[in-house]
XYZ file of C-alpha atoms in Angstrom:
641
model
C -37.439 86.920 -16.744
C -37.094 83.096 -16.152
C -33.746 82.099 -14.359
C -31.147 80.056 -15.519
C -32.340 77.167 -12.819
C -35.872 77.193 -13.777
C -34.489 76.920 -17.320
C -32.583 73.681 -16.764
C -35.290 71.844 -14.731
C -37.964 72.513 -17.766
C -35.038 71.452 -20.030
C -33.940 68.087 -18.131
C -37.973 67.445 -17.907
C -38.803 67.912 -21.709
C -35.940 65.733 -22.437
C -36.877 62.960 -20.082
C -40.748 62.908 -21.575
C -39.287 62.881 -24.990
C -37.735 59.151 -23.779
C -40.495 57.835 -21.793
C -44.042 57.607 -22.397
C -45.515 57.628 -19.021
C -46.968 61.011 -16.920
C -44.142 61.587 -14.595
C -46.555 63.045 -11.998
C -48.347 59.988 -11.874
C -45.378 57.550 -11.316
C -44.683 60.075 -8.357
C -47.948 59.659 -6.724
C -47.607 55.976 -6.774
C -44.448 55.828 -5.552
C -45.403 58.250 -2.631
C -48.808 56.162 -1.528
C -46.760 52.700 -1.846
C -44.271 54.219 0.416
C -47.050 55.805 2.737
C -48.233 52.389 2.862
C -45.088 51.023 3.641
C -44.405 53.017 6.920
C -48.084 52.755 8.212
C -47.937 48.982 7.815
C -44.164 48.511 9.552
C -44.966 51.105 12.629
C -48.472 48.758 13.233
C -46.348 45.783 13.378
C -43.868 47.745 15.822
C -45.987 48.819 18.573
C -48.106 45.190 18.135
C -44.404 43.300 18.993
C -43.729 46.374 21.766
C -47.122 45.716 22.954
C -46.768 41.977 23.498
C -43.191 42.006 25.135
C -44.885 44.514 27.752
C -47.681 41.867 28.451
C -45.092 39.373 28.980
C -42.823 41.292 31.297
C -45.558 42.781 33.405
C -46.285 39.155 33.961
C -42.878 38.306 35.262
C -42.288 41.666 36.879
C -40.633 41.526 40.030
C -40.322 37.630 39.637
C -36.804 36.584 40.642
C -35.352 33.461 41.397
C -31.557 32.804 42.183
C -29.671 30.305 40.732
C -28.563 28.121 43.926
C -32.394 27.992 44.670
C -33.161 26.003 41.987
C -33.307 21.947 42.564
C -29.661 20.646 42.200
C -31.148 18.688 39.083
C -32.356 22.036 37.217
C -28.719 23.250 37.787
C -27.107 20.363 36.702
C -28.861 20.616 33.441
C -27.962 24.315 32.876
C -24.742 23.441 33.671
C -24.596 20.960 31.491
C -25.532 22.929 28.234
C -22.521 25.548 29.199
C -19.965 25.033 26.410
C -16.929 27.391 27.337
C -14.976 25.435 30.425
C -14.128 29.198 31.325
C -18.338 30.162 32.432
C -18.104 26.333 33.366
C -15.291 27.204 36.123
C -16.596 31.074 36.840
C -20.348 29.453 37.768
C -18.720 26.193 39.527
C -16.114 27.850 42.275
C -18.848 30.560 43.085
C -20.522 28.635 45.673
C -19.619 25.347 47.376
C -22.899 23.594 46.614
C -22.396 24.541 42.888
C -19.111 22.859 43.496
C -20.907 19.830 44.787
C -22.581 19.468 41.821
C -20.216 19.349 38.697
C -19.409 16.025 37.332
C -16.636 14.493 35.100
C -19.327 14.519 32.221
C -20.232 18.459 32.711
C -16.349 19.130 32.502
C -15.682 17.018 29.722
C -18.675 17.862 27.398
C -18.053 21.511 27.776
C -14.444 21.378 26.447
C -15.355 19.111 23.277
C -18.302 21.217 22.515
C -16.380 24.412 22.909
C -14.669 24.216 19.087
C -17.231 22.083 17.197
C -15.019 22.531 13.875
C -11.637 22.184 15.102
C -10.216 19.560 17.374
C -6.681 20.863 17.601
C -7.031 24.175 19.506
C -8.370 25.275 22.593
C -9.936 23.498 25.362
C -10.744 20.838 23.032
C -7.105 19.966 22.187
C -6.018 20.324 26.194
C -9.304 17.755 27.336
C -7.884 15.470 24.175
C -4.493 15.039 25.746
C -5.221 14.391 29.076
C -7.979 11.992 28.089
C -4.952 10.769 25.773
C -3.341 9.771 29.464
C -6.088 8.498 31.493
C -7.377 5.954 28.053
C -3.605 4.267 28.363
C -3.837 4.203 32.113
C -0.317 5.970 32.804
C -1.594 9.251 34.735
C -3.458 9.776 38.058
C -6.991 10.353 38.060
C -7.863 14.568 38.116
C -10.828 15.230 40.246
C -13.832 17.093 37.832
C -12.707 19.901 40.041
C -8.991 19.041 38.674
C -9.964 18.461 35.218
C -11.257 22.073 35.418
C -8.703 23.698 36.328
C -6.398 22.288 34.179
C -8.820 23.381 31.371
C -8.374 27.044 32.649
C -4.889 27.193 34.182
C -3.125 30.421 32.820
C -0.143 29.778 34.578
C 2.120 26.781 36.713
C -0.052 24.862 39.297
C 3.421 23.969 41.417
C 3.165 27.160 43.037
C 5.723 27.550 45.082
C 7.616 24.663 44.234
C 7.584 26.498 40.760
C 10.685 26.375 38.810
C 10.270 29.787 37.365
C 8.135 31.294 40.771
C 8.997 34.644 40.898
C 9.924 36.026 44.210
C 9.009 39.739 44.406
C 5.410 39.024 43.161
C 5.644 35.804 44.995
C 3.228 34.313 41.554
C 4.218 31.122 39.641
C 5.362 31.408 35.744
C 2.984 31.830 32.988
C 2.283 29.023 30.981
C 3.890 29.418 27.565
C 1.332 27.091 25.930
C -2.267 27.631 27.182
C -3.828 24.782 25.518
C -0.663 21.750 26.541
C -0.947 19.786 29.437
C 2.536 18.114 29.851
C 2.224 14.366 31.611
C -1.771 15.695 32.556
C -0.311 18.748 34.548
C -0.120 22.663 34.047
C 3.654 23.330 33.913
C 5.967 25.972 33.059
C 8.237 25.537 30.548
C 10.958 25.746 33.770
C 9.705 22.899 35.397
C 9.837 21.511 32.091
C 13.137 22.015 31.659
C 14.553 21.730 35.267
C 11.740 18.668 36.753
C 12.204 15.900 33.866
C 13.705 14.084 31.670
C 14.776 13.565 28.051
C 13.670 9.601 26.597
C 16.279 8.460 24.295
C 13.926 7.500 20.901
C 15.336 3.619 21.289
C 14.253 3.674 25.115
C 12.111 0.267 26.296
C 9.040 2.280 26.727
C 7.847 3.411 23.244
C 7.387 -0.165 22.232
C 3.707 0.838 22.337
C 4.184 -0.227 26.295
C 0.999 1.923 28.154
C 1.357 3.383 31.605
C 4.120 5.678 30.981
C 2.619 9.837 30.440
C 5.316 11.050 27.652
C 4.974 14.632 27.176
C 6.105 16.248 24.055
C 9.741 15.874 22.768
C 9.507 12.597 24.682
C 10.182 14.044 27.819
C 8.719 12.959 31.542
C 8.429 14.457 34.901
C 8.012 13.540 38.521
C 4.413 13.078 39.792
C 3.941 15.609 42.849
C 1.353 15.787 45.886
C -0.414 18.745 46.224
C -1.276 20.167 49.890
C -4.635 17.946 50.221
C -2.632 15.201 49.677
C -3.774 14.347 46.305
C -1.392 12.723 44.161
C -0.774 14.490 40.168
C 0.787 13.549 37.071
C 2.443 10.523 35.595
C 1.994 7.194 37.558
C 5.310 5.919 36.413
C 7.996 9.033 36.776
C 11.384 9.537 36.348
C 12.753 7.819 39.332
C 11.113 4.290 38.434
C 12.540 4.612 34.769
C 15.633 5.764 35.661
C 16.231 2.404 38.513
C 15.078 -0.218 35.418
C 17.394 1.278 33.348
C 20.270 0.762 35.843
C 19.423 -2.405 37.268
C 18.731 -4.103 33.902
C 20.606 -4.355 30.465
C 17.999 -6.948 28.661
C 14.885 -5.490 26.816
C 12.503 -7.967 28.682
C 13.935 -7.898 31.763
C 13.260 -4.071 31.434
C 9.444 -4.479 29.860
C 8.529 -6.617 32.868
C 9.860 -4.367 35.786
C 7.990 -1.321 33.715
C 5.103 -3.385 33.925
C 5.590 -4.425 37.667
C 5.202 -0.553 38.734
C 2.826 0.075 36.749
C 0.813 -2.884 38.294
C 1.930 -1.541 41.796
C 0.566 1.740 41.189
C -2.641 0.492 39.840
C -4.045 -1.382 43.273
C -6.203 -1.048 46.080
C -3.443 -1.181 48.591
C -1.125 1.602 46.632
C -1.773 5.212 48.322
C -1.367 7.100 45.189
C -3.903 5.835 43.392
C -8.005 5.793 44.211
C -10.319 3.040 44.744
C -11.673 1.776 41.513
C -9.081 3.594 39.539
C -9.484 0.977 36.649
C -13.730 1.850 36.493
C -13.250 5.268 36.965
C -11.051 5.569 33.917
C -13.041 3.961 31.926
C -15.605 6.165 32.555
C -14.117 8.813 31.908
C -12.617 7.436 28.435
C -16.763 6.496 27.838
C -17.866 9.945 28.519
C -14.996 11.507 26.192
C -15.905 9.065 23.696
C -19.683 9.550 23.225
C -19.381 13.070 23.534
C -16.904 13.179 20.689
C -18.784 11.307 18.670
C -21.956 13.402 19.261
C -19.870 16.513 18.873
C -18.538 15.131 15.372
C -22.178 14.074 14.529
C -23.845 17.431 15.328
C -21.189 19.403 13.320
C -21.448 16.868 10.296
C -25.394 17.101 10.313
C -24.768 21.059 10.125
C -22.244 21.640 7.988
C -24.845 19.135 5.721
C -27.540 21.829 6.402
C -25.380 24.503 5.453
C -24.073 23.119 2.542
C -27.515 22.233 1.408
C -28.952 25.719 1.617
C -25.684 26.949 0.341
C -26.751 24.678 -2.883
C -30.699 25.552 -2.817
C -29.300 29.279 -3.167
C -26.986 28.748 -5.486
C -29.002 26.962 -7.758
C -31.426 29.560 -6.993
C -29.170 32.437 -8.779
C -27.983 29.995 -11.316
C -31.549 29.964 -12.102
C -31.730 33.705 -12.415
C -28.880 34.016 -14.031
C -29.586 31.650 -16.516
C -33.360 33.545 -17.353
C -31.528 36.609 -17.651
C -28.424 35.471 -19.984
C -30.974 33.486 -22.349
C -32.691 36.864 -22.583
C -29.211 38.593 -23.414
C -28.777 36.074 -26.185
C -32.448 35.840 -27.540
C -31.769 39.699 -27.940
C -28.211 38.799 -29.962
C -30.038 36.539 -32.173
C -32.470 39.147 -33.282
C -29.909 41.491 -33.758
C -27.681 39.374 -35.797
C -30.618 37.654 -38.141
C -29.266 39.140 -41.361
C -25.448 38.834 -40.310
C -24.283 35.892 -42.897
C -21.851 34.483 -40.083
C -24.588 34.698 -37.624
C -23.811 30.905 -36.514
C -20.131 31.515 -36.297
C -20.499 34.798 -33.841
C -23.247 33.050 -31.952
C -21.201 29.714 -31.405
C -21.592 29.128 -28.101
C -21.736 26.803 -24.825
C -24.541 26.696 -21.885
C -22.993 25.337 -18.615
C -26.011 25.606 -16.662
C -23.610 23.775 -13.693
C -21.400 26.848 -13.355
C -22.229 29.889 -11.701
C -19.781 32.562 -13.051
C -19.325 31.568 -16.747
C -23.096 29.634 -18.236
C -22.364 31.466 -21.299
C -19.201 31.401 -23.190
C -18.724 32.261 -26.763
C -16.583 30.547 -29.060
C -14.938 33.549 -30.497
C -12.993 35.100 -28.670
C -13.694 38.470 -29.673
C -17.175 38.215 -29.173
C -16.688 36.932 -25.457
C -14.298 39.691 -24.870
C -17.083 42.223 -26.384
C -19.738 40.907 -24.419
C -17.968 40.295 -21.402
C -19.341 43.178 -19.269
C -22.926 42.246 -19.894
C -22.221 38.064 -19.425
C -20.885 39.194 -15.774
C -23.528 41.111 -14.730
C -26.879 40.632 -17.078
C -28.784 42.178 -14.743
C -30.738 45.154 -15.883
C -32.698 45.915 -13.139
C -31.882 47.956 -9.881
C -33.352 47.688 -6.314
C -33.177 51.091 -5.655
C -35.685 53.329 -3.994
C -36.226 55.490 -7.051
C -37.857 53.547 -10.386
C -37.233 56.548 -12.111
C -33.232 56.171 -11.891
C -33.839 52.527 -12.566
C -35.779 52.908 -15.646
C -33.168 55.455 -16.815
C -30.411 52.886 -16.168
C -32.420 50.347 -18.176
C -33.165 52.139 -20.843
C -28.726 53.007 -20.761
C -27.791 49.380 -20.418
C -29.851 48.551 -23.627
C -28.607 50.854 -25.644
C -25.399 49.893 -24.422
C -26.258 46.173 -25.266
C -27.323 46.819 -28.804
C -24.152 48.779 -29.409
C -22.055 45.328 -28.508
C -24.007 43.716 -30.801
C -24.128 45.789 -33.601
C -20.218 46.434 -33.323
C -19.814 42.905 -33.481
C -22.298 42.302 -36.596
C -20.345 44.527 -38.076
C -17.048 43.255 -37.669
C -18.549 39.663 -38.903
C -19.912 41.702 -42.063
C -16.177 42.651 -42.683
C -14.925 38.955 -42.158
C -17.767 38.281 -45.296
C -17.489 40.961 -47.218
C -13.669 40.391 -47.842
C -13.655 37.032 -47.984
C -11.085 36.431 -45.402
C -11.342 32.966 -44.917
C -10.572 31.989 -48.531
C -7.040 33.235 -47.896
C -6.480 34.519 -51.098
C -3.692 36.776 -49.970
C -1.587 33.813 -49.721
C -3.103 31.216 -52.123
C -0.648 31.883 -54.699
C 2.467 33.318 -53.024
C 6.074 32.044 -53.966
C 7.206 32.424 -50.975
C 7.933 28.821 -49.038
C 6.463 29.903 -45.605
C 3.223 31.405 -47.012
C 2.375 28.451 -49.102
C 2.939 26.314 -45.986
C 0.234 28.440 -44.104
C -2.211 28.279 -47.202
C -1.579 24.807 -47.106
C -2.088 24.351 -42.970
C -5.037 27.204 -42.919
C -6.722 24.800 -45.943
C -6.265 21.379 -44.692
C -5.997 21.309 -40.848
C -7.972 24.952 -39.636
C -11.537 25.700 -39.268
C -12.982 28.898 -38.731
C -13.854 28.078 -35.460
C -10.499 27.398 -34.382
C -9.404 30.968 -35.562
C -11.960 32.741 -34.149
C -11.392 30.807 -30.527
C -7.564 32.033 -30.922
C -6.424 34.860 -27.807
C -5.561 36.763 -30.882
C -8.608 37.157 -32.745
C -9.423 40.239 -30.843
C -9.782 44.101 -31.716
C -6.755 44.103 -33.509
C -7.466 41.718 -35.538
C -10.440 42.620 -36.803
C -9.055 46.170 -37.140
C -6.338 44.584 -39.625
C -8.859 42.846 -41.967
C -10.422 46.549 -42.339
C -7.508 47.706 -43.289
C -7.116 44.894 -46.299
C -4.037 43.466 -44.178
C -5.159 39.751 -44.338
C -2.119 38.247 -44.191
C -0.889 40.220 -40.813
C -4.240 39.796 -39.409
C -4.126 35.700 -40.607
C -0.443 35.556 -38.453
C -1.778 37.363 -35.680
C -4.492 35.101 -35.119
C -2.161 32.208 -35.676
C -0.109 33.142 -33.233
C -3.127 32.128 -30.659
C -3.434 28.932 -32.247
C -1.683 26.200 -30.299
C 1.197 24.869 -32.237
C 0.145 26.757 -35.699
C 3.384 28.732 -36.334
C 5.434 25.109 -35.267
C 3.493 23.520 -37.612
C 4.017 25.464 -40.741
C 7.232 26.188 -40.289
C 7.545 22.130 -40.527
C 5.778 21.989 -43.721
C 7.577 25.139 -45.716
C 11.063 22.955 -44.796
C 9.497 19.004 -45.147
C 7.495 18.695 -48.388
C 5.218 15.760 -48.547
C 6.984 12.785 -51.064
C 5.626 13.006 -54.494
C 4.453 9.073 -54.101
C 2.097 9.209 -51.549
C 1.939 5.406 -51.950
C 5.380 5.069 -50.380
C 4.777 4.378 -46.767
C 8.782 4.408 -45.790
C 8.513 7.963 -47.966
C 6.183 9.466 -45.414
C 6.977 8.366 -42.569
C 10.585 9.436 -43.458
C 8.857 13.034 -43.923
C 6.834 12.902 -40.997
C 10.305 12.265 -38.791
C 11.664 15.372 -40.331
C 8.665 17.459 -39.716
C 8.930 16.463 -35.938
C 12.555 17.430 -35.660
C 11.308 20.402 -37.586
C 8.595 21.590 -34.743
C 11.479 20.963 -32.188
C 13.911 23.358 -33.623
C 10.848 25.888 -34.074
C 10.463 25.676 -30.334
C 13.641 25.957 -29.724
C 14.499 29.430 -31.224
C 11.250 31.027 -31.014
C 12.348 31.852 -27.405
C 14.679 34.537 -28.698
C 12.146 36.404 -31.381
C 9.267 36.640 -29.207
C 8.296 40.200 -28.328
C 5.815 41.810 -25.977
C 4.767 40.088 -22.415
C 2.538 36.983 -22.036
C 0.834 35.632 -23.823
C 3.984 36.090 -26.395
C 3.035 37.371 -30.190
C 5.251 37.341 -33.404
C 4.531 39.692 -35.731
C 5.674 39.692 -39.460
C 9.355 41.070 -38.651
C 9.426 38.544 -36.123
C 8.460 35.458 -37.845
C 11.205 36.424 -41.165
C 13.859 36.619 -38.694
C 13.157 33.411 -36.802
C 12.569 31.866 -39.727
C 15.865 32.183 -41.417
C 17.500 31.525 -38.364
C 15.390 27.938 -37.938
C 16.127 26.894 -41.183
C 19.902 27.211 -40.774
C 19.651 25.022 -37.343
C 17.358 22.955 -39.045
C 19.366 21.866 -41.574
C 22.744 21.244 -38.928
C 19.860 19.282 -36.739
C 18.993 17.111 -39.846
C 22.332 16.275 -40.916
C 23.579 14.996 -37.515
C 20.722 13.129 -37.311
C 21.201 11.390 -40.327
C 24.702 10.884 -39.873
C 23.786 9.377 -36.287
C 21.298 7.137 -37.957
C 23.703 6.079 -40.696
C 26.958 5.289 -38.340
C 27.984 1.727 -37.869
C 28.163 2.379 -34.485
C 24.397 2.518 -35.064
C 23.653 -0.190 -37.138
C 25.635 -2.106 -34.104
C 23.349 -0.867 -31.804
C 20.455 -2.379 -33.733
C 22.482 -5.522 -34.053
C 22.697 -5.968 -29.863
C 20.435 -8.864 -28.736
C 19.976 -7.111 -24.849
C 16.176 -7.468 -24.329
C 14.252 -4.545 -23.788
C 11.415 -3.107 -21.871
C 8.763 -4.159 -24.746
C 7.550 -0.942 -25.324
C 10.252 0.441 -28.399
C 11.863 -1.555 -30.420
C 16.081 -0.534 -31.210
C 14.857 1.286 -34.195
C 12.489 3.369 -32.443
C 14.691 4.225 -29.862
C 16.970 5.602 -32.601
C 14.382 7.517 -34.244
C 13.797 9.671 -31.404
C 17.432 11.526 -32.389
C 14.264 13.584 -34.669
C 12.264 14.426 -31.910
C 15.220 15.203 -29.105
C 14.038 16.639 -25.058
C 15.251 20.282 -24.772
C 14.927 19.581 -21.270
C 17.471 18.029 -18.875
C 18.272 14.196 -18.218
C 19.679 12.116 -16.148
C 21.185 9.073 -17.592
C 24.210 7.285 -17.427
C 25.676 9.122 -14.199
C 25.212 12.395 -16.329
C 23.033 15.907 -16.807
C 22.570 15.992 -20.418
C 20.403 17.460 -22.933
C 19.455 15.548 -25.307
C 19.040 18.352 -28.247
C 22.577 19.725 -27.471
C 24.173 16.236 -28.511
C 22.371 16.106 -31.811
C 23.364 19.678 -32.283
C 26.748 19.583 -31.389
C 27.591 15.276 -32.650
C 27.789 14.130 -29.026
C 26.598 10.758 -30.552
C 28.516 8.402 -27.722
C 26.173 9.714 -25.269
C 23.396 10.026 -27.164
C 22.916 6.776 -28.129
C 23.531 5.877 -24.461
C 20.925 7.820 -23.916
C 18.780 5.439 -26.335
C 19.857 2.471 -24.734
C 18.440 3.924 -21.225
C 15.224 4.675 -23.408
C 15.161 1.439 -24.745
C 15.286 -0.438 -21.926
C 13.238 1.618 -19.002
C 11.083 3.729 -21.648
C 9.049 4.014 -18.269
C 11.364 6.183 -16.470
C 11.990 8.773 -19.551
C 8.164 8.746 -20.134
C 8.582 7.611 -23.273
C 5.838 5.995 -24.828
C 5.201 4.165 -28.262
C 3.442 6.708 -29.557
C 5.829 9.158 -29.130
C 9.089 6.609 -30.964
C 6.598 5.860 -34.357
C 6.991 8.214 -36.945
């Protein structure tokens, strides 16, 4: 007797030859000898690379040379590529003759090239501060060695002069900021706080006068001399300021003592200063300069590389993706040959620019039914096993022609009941239904129903169901400005002399204020979340409530129109702006803001005053219009009727 297991493998297999016509043993072979293949070709290549690297380090074996025994030129050109100031410092203060050999260049380079994209953290931001000091000339000089540390310092260099020293550990504060160097020094935020002084914002010196080292918050501190008798911080300090200010009231006096200290701290003869402290400086503002700019040059020429190959791929799968969507749609079009509104489902738009949408369908139910397959077209798998791929091909097609056929079928509907001849509502009685024959006749297309949010499932569900007229409002309800629209021409009937110009546009003012008041109580007979939708139920009971505000709305505006107070208004000979003339200012009672204004030293809104006869302020309101039509964005176009 055959078990159950044997019984389902020989089931699964007869299936699986019924839907593919190849010899299953076969495709296993090949895949088994490709795969064989594979593996002999990859380990070759492994113990050729394995092979070579042994050659190379039998040559070298036993070859080492240390660092210091190099010539002090090799070194200075590793040391020169280093770009962390932290190995920079760790390799420098191991030895005293790599000590010997750092340089002002070495230090500086490896700070800027530590954060190539950013300039404003790190050691980059700290070496950009201090070199802030030593361009204006208003710090002493650091030492490479100096310049180092201060790169690396984790906490106060005052040591026991520290403010904030503590005395059972006998170490100096932390530094609260790693990356600020206040007046070119490491400092605690105590000797911050207890070592300097706050600059009053209208003090002498920030008349862009150099040679004073303001720290953040304008604050400035005491230079200090450390124990080799090197002098560090601000040339000018607080003492210096502090005499000027009490020794002189006038602004120039004040400038030109600044300037004298500054000038005495700047010679040969001063012992605070070095020799050639004006050439030194310079040098140092060269070096920080160049390697800026070649720091700003190599990051632009690689973000340019990167951006490039970023394009080159992305046009790459652009390309792909554009093969494989062209093959979706050639697939459509044979699908849908003998639909009738073949061209209307297969509206479409290539953006061969985009990455994420190249196709999109007019309609918007046959971009929501096709969706899955425009997102990923791919049919193909790069798995291991062709025999799950094919499988998955052979699903996803199916799975395509499904889409398609549900959606030629849908179309076949649209044509088979005639939808878009709207004869549901070609001869109603009813005022609001012959306003949407007339709107869905004169100013709709098909396309611009189908493209409507609300052309969707539903939709098409309701036209099965011979319910044109719900399905007709629920498409109009994704239409922009539809429902406004009709509402305005069930209530404002076109003038039986279409000759009369003063006729129309007397209808075409009422049709605004119409669309106004529509907007303005649709709000409260909305139902569902966004996008809102107003069903049949929801449009009757809007709609008797518009046409009760619409008639208040167009009696106060005539009677605003028609009051002398008005006509005076129109009589005034105040020049204007030149965009609206008096009368257009007035007509703009049909078309009020339900939005707030200011005008006049008040909040208003200008609908509330038409509804509720506030016509003292409202035609204040049209004076500010007149006048500044600017400011109220009012343009012409928006005053004609």
């Amino acid at each position: 007797m055959t078990s159950s297991r044997t019984l389902r493998k020989r089931q699964r297999a007869g299936a699986f030859s019924d839907d593919i016509d190849f010899d299953l043993e076969e495709l296993l072979n090949d895949h088994e000898e490709n795969g064989i293949a594979y593996r002999a070709e990859r380990d070759a290549k492994r113990a050729k690379d394995e092979e070579q690297d042994d050659e190379y380090a039998d040559a070298f074996s036993g070859y080492e040379i240390a660092l210091t025994d190099l010539p002090a030129l090799c070194i200075e050109r590793i040391m020169a590529m280093l770009d962390s100031p932290s190995d920079l410092y760790n390799i420098a203060f191991s030895s005293k003759l790599l000590m010997n050999i750092v340089t002002p260049e070495m230090v500086i380079r490896s700070a800027v090239f530590s954060n190539l994209k950013r300039k404003d953290v790190g050691p980059r931001k700290t070496i950009a501060e201090i070199m802030q000091h030593v361009s204006t000339r208003s710090i002493h000089l650091p030492s490479p060695h100096r310049l180092l540390r201060l790169l690396n310092a984790k906490s106060c260099e005052r040591g026991e002069q520290c403010f904030g020293r503590n005395l059972n550990t006998g170490k100096s504060m932390t530094l609260s900021g790693t990356h600020h160097r206040t007046c070119g020094m490491a400092l605690c935020d105590n000797c911050i706080k207890f070592n300097s002084t706050k600059i009053s914002y209208n003090h002498f010196a920030f008349d862009g006068e150099k040679h004073v080292a303001l720290s953040s918050w304008r604050t400035l501190t005491n230079p200090y001399q450390d124990d080799n008798g090197e002098w560090h911080g601000p040339l000018v300090g607080v003492l210096e300021l502090q005499q000027i200010q009490n020794s002189y009231s006038e602004r120039d006096e004040k400038v030109k003592a600044l300037k004298g200290f500054a000038e005495k701290a700047l010679t040969e003869s001063s012992n605070r200063c070095p020799t050639h402290y004006e050439e030194k400086a310079a040098a140092y503002s060269e070096i920080y300069k160049a390697a800026e700019k070649e720091a700003d040059d190599y990051q632009e020429k690689k973000e340019k590389e990167q951006m490039q190959k970023y394009d080159e791929c992305r046009q790459e799968r652009i390309a792909k993706r554009l093969t494989k969507l062209r093959s979706v749609y050639a697939q459509m079009v044979d699908i849908m040959e003998d639909c009738p509104m073949k061209d209307l489902a297969l509206e479409c738009t290539w953006d061969e620019e985009s990455e994420r949408n190249i196709l999109k369908f007019a309609c918007f139910f046959v971009q929501e039914k096709m969706s899955v397959l425009l997102n990923a077209p791919s049919y193909a798998t790069k798995t291991a096993v062709r025999i799950r791929s094919h499988l998955l091909c052979i699903a996803r097609t199916a799975l395509h022609s499904l889409r398609v056929d549900a959606i030629k079928q849908k179309f076949n509907i649209l044509q088979e009941k005639d939808f878009f001849s709207f004869a549901s509502i070609a001869n109603s009685s009813n005022r609001f239904r012959k306003a949407m024959y007339e709107y869905c006749v004169n100013n709709l297309t098909r396309e611009t129903l189908l493209k409507s949010s609300r052309a969707d499932e539903l939709f098409f569900q309701l036209v099965e169901e011979n319910k044109p007229t719900r399905a007709l409002v629920r498409a109009l309800n994704g239409v922009e400005k539809a429902l406004e629209d009709i509402f305005a021409l069930s209530v404002a009937r076109s003038h039986e002399n279409e000759g009369d110009a003063f006729a129309q546009a007397r209808v075409t003012r009422y049709r605004k204020l119409a669309t106004v008041v529509w907007r303005k109580k649709k709000v409260d007979y909305r139902s569902g979340s966004y996008p809102y939708i107003m069903d049949m139920q929801n449009i009757k009971e809007c709609y008797t409530a518009c046409i009760e505000e619409y008639r208040i709305m167009k009696k106060n505006a005539k009677d605003y129109i028609a009051s002398g107070e008005s006509r005076a208004f129109l009589r005034r000979e105040a020049e204007g702006a030149g965009v609206i003339s008096r009368q257009e200012a007035l007509n703009l009672v049909f078309a009020p803001k339900m939005f707030r204004e200011w005008a006049v030293g008040h909040n208003r809104i200008p609908y509330d005053d038409v509804r509720n006869r506030r016509f003292n302020d409202l035609r204040s309101l049209h004076e500010q219009y007149f006048r500044n039509p600017t400011r109220y964005q009012i343009s012409r176009e928006d005053a004609l009727a």
